[in-house]
Short mmCIF file of C-alpha atoms in Angstrom, two decimals:
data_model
loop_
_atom_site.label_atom_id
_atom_site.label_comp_id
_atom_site.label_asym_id
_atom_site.label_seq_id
_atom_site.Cartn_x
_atom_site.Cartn_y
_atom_site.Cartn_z
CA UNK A 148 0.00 0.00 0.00
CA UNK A 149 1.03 3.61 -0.77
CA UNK A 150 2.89 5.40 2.38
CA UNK A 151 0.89 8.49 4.36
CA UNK A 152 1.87 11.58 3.60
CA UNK A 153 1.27 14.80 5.74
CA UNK A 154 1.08 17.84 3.64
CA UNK A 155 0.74 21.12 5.60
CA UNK A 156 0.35 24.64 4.54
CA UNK A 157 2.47 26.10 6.98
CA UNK A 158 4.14 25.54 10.32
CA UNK A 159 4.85 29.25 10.93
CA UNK A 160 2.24 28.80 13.72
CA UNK A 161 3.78 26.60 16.49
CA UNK A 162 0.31 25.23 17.02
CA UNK A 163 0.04 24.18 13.47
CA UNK A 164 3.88 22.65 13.83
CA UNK A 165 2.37 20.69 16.95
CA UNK A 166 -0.55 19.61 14.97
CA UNK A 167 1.95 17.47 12.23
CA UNK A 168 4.02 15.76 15.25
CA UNK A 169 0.36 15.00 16.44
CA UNK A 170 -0.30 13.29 13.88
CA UNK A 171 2.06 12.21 12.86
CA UNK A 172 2.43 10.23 16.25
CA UNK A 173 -0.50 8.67 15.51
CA UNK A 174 -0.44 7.78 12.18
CA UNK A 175 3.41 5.88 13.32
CA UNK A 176 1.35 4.01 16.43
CA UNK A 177 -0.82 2.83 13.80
CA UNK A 178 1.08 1.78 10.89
CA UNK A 179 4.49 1.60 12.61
CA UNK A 180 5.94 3.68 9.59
CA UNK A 181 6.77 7.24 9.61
CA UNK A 182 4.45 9.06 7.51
CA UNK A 183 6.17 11.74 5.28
CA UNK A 184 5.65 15.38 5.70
CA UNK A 185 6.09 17.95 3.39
CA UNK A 186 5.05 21.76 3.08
CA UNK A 187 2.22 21.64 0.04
CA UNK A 188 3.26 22.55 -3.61
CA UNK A 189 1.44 23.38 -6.26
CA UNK A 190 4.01 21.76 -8.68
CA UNK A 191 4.73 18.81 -6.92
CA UNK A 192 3.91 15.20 -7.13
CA UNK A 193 2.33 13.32 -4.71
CA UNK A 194 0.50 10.56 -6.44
CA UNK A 195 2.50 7.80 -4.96
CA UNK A 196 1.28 8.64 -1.40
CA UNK A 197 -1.79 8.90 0.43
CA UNK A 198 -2.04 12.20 1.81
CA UNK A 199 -3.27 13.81 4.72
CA UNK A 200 -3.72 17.31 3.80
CA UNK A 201 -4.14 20.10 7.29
CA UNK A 202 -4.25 23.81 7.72
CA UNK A 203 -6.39 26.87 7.65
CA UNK A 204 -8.08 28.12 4.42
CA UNK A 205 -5.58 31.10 4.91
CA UNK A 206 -2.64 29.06 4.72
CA UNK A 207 -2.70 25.81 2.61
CA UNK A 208 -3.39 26.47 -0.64
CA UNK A 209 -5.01 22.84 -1.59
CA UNK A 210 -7.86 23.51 1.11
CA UNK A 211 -8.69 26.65 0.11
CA UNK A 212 -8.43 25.40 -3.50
CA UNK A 213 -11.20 22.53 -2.83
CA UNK A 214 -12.86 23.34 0.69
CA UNK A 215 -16.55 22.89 0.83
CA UNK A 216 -17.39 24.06 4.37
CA UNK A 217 -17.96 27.31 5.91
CA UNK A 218 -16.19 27.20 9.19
CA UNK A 219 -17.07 30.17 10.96
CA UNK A 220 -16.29 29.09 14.73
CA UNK A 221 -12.77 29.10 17.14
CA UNK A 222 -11.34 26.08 17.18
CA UNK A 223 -13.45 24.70 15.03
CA UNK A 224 -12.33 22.01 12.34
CA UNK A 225 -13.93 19.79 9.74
CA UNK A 226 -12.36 16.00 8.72
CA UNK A 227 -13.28 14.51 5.05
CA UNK A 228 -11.62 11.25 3.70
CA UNK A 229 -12.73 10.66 -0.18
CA UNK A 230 -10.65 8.55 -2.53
CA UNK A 231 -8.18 7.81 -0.29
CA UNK A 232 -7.55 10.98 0.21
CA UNK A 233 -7.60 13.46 3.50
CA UNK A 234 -8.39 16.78 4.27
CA UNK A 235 -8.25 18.00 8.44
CA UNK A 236 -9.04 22.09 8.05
CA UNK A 237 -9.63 23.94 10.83
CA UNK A 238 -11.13 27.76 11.34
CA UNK A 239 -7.73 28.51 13.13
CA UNK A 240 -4.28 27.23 14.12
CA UNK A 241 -5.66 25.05 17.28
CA UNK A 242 -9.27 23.77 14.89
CA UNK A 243 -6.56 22.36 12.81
CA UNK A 244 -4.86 20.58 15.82
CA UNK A 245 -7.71 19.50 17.18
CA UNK A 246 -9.19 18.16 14.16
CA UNK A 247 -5.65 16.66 14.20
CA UNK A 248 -6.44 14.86 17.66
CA UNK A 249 -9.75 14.08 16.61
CA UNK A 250 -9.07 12.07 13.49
CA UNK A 251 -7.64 9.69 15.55
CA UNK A 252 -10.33 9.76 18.10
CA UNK A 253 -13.61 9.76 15.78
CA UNK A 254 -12.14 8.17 12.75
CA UNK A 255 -8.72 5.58 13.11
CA UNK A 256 -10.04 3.71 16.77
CA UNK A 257 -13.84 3.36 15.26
CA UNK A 258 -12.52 1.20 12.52
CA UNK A 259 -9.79 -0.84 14.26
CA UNK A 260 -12.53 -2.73 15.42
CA UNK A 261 -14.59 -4.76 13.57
CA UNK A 262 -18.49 -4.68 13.95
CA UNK A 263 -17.88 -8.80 15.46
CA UNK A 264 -16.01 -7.11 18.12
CA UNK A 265 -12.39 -8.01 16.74
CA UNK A 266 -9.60 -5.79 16.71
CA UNK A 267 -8.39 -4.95 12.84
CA UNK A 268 -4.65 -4.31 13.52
CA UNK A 269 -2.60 -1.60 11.14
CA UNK A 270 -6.31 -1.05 9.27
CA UNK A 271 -4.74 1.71 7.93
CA UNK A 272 -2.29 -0.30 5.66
CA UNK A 273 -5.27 -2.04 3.98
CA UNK A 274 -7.73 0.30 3.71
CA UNK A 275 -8.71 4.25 4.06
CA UNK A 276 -12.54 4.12 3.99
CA UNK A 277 -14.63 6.94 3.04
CA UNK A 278 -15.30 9.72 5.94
CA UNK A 279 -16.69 13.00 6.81
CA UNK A 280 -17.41 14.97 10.15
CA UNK A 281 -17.18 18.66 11.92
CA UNK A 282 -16.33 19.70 15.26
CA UNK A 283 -16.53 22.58 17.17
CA UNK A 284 -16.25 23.33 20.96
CA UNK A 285 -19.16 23.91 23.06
CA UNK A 286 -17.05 25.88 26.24
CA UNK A 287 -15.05 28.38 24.57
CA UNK A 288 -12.17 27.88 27.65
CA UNK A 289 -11.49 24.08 28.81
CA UNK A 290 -8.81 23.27 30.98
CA UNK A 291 -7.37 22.30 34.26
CA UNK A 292 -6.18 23.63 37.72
CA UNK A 293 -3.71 22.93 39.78
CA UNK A 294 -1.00 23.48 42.05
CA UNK A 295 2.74 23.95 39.75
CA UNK A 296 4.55 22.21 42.00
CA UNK A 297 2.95 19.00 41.65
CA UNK A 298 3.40 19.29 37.83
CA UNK A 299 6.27 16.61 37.70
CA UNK A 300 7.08 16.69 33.52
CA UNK A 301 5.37 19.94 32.90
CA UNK A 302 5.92 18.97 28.86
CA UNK A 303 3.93 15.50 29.21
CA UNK A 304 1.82 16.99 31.26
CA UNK A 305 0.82 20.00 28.52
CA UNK A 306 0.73 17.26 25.76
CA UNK A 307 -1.76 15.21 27.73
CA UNK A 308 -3.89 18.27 27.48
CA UNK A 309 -3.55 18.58 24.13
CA UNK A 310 -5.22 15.17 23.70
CA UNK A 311 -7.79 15.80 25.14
CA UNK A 312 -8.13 18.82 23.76
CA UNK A 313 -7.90 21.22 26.67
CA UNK A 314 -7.20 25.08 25.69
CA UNK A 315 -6.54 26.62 29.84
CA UNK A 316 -4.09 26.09 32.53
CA UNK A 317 -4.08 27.90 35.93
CA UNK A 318 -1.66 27.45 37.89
CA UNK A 319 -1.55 28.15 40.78
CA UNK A 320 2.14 28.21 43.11
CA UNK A 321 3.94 29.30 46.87
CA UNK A 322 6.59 31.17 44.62
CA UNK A 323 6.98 31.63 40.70
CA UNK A 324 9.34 28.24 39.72
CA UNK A 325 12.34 29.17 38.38
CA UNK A 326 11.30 27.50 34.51
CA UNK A 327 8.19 29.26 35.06
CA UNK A 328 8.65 31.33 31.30
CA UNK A 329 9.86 27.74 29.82
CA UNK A 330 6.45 26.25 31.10
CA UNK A 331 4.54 29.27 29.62
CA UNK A 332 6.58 28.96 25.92
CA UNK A 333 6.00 24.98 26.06
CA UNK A 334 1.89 25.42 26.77
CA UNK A 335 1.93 28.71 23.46
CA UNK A 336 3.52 25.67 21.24
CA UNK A 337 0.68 23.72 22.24
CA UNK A 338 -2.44 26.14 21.79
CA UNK A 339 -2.93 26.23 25.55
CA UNK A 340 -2.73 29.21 27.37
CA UNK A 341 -1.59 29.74 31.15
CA UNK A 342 -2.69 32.02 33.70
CA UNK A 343 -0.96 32.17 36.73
CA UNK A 344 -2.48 32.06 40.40
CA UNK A 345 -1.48 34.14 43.36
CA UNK A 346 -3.09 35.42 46.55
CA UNK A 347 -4.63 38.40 47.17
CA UNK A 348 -4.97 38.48 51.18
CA UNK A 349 -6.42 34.16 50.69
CA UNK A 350 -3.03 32.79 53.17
CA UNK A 351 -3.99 29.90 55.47
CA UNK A 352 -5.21 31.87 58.18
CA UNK A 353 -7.89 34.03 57.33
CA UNK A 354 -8.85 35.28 60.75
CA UNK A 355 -5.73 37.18 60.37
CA UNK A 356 -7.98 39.66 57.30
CA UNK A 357 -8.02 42.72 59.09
CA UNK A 358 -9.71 45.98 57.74
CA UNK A 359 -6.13 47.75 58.00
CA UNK A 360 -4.58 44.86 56.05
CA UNK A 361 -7.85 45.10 53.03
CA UNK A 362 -7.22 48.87 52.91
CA UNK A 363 -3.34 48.61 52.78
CA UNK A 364 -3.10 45.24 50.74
CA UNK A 365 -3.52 46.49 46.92
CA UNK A 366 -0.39 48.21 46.33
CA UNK A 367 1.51 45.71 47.65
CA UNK A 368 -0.35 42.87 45.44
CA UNK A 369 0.43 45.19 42.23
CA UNK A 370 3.88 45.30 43.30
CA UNK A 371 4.01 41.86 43.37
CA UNK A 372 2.84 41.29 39.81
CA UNK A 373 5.08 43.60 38.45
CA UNK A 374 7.89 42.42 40.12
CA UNK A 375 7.66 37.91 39.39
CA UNK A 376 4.80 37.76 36.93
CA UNK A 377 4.46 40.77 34.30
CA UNK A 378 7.16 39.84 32.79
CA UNK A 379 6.30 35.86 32.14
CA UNK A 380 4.65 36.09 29.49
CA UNK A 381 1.30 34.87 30.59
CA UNK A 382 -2.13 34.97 29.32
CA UNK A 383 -4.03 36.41 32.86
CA UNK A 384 -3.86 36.12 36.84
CA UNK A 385 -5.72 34.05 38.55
CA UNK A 386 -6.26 35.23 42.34
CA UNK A 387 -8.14 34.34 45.31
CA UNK A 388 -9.15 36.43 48.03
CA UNK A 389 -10.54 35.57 51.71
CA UNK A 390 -14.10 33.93 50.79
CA UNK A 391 -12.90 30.01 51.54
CA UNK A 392 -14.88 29.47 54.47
CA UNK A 393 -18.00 28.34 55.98
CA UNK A 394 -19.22 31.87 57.19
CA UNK A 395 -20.24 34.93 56.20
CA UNK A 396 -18.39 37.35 59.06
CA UNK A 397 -14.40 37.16 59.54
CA UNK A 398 -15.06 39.19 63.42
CA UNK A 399 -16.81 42.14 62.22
CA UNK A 400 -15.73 41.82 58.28
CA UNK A 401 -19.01 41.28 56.54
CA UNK A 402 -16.94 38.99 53.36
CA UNK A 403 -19.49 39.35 50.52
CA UNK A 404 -19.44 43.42 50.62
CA UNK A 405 -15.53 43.23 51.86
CA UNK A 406 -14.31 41.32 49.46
CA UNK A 407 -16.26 43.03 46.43
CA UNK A 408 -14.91 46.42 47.73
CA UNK A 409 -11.22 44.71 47.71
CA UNK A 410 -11.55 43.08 44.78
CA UNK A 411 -12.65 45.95 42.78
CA UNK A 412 -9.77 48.64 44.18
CA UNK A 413 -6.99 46.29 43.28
CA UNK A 414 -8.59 45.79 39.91
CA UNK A 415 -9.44 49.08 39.49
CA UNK A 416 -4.90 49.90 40.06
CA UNK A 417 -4.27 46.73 37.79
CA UNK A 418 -6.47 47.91 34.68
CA UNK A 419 -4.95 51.40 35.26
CA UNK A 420 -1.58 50.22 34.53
CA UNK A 421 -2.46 47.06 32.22
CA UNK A 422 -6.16 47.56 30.61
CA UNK A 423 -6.06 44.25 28.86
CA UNK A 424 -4.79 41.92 31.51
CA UNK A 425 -7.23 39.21 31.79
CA UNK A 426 -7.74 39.12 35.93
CA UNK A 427 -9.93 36.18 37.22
CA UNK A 428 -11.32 36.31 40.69
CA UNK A 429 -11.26 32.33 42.01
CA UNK A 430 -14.74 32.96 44.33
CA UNK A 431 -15.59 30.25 46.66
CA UNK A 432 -19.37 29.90 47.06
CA UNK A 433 -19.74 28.93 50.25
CA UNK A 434 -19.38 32.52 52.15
CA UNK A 435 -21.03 34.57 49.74
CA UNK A 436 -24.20 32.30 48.08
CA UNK A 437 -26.95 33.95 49.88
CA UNK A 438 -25.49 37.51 49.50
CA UNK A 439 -25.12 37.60 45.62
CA UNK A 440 -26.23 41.23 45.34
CA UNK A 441 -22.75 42.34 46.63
CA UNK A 442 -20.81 39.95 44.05
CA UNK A 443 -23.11 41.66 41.55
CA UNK A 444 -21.24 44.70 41.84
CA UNK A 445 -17.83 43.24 41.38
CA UNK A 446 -16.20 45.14 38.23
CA UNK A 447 -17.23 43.14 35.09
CA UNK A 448 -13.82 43.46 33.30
CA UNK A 449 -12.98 40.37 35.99
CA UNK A 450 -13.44 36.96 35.73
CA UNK A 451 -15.45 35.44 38.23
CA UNK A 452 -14.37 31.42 38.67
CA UNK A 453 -16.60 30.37 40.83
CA UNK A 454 -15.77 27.13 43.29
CA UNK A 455 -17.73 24.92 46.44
CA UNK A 456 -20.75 25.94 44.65
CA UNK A 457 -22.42 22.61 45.85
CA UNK A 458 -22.88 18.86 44.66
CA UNK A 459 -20.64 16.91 42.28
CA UNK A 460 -19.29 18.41 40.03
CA UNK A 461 -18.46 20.58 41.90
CA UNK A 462 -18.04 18.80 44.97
CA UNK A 463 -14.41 17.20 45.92
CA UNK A 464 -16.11 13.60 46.31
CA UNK A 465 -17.78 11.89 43.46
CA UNK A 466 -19.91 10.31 45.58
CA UNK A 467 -21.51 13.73 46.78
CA UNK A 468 -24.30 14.07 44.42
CA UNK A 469 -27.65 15.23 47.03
CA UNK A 470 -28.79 18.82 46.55
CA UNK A 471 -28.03 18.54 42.61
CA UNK A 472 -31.27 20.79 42.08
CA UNK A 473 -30.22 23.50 44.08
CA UNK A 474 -27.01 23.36 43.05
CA UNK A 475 -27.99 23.76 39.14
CA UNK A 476 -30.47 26.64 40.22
CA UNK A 477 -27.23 28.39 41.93
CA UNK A 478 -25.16 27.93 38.66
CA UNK A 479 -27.61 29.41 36.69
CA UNK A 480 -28.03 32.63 39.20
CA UNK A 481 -24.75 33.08 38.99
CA UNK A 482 -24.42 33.01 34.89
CA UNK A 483 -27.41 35.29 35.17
CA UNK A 484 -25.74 37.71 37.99
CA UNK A 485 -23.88 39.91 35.64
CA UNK A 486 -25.35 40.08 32.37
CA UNK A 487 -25.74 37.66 29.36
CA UNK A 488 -22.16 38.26 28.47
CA UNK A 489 -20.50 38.32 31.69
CA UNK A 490 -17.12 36.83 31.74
CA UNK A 491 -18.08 33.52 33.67
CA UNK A 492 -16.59 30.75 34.59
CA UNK A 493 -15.97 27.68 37.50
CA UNK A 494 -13.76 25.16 38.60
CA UNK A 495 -14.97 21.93 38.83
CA UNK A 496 -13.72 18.65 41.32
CA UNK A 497 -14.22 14.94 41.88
CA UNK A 498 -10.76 13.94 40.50
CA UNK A 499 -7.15 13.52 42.52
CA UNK A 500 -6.20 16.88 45.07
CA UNK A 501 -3.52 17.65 47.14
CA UNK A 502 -3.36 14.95 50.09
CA UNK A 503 -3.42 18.34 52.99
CA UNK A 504 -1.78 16.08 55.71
CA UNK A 505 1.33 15.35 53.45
CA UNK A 506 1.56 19.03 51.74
CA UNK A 507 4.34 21.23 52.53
CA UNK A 508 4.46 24.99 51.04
CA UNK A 509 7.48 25.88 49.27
CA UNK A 510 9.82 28.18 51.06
CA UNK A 511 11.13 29.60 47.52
CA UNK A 512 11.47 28.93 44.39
CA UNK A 513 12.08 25.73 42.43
CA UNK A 514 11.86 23.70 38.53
CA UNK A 515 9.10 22.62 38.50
CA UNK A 516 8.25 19.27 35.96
CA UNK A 517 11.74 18.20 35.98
CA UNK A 518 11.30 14.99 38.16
CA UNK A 519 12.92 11.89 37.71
CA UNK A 520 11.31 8.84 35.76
CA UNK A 521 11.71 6.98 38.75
CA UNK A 522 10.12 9.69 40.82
CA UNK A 523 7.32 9.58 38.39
CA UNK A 524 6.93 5.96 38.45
CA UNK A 525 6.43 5.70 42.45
CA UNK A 526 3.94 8.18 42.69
CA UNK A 527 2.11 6.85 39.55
CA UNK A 528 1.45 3.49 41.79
CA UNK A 529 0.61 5.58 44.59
CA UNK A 530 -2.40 7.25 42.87
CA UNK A 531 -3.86 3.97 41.65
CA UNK A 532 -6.42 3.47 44.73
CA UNK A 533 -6.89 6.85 44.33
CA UNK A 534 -8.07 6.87 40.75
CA UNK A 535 -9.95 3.54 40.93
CA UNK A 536 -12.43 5.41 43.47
CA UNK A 537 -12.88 8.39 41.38
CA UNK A 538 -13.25 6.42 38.82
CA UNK A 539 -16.10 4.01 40.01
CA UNK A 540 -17.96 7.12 41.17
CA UNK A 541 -17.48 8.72 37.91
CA UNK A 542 -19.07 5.96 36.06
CA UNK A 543 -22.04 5.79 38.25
CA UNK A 544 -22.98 9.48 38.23
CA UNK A 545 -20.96 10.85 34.88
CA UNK A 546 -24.78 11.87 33.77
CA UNK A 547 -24.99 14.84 36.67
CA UNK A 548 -21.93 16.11 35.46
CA UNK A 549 -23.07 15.66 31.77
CA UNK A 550 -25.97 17.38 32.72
CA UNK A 551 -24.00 20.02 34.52
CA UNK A 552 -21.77 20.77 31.60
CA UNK A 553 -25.01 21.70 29.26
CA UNK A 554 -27.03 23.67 31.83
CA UNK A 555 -23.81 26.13 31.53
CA UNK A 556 -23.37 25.19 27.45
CA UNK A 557 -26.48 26.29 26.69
CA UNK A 558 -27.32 28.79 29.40
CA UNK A 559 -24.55 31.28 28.68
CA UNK A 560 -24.69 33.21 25.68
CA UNK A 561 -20.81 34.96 26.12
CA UNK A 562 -17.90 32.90 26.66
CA UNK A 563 -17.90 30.24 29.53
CA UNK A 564 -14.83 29.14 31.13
CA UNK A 565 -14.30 25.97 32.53
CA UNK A 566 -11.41 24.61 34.59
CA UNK A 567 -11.16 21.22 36.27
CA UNK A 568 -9.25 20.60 39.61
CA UNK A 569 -6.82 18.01 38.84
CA UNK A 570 -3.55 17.86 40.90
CA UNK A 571 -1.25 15.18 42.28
CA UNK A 572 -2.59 12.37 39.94
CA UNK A 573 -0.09 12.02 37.70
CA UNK A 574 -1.94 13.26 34.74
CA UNK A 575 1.63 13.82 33.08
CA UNK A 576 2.01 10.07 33.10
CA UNK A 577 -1.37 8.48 32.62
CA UNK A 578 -4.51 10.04 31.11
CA UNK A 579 -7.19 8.64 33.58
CA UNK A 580 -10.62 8.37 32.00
CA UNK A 581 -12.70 10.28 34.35
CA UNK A 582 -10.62 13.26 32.99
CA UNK A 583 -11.07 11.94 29.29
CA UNK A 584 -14.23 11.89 29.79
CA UNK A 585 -15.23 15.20 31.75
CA UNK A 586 -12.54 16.95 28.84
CA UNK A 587 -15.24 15.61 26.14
CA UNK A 588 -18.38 16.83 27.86
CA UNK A 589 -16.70 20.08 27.53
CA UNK A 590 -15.76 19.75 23.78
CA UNK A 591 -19.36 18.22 22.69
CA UNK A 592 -22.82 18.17 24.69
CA UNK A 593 -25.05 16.98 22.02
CA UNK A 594 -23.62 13.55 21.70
CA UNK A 595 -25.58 10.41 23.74
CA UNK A 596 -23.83 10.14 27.08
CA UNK A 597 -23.48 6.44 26.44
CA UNK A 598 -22.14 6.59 23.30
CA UNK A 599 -19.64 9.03 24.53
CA UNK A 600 -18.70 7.10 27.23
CA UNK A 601 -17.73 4.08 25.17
CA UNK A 602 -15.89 6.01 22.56
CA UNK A 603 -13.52 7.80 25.47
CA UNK A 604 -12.78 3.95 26.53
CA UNK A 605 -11.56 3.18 23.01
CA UNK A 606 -8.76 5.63 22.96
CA UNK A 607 -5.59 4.25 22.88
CA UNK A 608 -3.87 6.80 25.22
CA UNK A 609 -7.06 6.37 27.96
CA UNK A 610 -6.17 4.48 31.24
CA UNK A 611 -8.43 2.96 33.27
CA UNK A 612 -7.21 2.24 36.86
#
């Protein structure tokens, strides 16, 4: 059979260069030959290949030449296979990398096996059947969260994100790591953009919040982004602020109206100084639910990310799915608190955290995603029990968080933002499939839960603990 050829348009955009290793890796795991890749020309001959053509209408002549689609969404792509021929073209530099991803997932593992249930090895080498299909997300911002320092291979870590098509990372650290502009170039190669996470006035004690510390505090947090982050390169802050806890009062500190007030005078110096600087406000639910006329008035350039806003999803423990309805009827107050278009967002749970007893705070900085492979290997068997009972709870309720993921989909008419909270689990190594799974609810919430479920389970690069 003819060798696979990958003809691309142009790898000026990193994302589009990332795209050809892609899939390039796949097309290798597959047919365990190196498929050919070569920048398109008019002139040239490429009869004796099959070819894989990918890029942008803008930049690859032979799609824009012979596309038939209107692609008119981010990150949207469209896949067609006729006459043994290929065409992945994407709206943008990351539709065409996703489409990319997405060939294998929708189109290679759904004919390695057979409709008897047998596996068709290196199908690829015998045939190239016949294939169309278009993509596009339905949350504009997917990603994860996560403390840096338990990033151990920060590049494995950000190519496991590609796969699963993930766009966000906050990160959230003690002290910027010393690699921290090597992390930020790594996740721009790969379409994914970082924001960083530091506190303003959330330490571990907050009965220490004092009204001299919230009027004294902002110049000293703008100081601080000046001095270790402005010049990183990110795409935003992320910050938290004193609203993690159980209560509404810290002493005499009413929190809702306290922390608006705060929030908005820091801001308010920030966007001074840096009017574009995507700012997110990480908002914990639990001291400020009932008083949602004070959060109204926080300034709308900011992000809010809301957190603890009730049962799973959002809830640490799988398990913890009771008060679902009121927990839906929260999340859509709090899409409708600001405005159809407000800047929205949350971070979701049930997957691997921090173990709190074991954690120890940094006392400066460090590399972070450097470890060793041994290092990597030992805490890779000591997440297993941890993943197999996130996992066994994600299978029995996946449908609230399904159903979670298109209450916001389809409830917010501006861009939604969602981040996941996975930490300490090893993601770098091993792509669990409660993550695969949750990362495709967020990509696609018209498909049949089952279905979905059962494709996720084919991929190759899925573990299941």
């Amino acid at each position: 059979m003819k060798k696979f050829a990958v003809i691309y348009g142009s790898l000026e955009s990193t994302i589009q260069r990332k795209a050809v290793e892609v899939l390039s890796r796949f097309l290798l795991d597959e047919t365990l030959e190196y498929p050919e890749c070569f920048r398109y020309s008019a002139t040239a001959d490429y009869s004796a290949y099959r070819c894989i053509y990918i890029g942008t209408q803008r930049d690859h002549p032979h799609i824009a030449q012979h596309s038939t689609v209107s692609l008119d969404k981010a990150e949207q792509y469209h896949i067609t296979v006729k006459d043994e021929v290929a065409v992945i073209e994407g709206f943008d530099d990351r539709g065409v990398l996703y489409g990319c991803v997405d060939f294998y997932n929708k189109y290679i593992v759904h004919h390695e096996y057979l409709h008897d249930g047998k596996y068709c090895t290196g199908f690829l080498k015998e045939s190239f059947p016949d294939y169309e299909y278009s993509s596009a997300p339905a949350v504009s911002d997917r990603g994860i969260w996560t403390w840096g320092h338990v990033i151990y291979d920060f590049r494995s870590f950000i190519d496991n994100m590609v796969l699963l098509k993930m766009n966000t990372l906050i990160i959230w650290n003690d002290f910027v790591p010393v690699n921290a502009k090597e992390m930020i170039a790594y996740a721009h190669y790969c379409g994914i953009k970082v924001i960083w996470g530091y506190a303003w006035l959330w330490e571990t004690n907050f009965e220490s919040v004092t009204k001299e510390l919230i009027d004294s505090a902002p110049r000293a947090i703008l100081e601080k982004f000046e001095r270790e982050y402005a010049a990183l390169g990110a795409d935003g802050i992320y910050f938290q602020s004193f609203t993690e806890l159980q209560k509404e009062y810290i002493g005499d500190i009413f929190i809702p109206q306290a922390v608006t007030d705060f929030v908005n005078k820091t801001a308010a110096m920030f966007f001074e100084k840096y009017p574009e600087l995507e700012l997110q406000f990480g908002l914990h639910a639990t001291s400020v639910k009932d008083r949602l006329t004070y959060i109204e008035k926080v300034n709308s350039k900011i992000r809010i990310i809301w957190e603890d806003c009730g049962a799973f999803p959002f809830a640490y423990d799988p398990r913890q799915t009771e008060n679902f309805v009121e927990t839906t009827a929260f999340i859509q107050n709090a899409m409708a608190l600001r405005g159809a278009e407000d800047k929205f967002g949350v971070v979701t749970k049930g997957f691997t955290t921090l173990s709190w007893p074991d954690f120890v705070h940094m006392d400066g900085p460090v590399f972070v995603g450097t470890s060793s492979k041994w290092m990597k290997r030992n805490r890779v068997q000591r997440k297993e029990k941890h993943w197999k009972y996130f996992q066994a709870f994600w299978l029995t309720n996946a449908e609230d968080a399904y159903e979670m993921t298109r209450t916001m989909a389809t409830g917010k008419r501006g861009d939604l933002y969602i981040t996941a909270l996975v930490e300490d689990g090893m993601f770098e190594e091993n792509i669990m499939y409660p993550v695969a799974l949750y990362a495709e609810m967020l990509w696609d919430c018209n498909q049949d839960l089952k279905k979905m479920m059962s494709d996720v389970a084919l991929r190759g690069y899925v573990t299941f603990a």
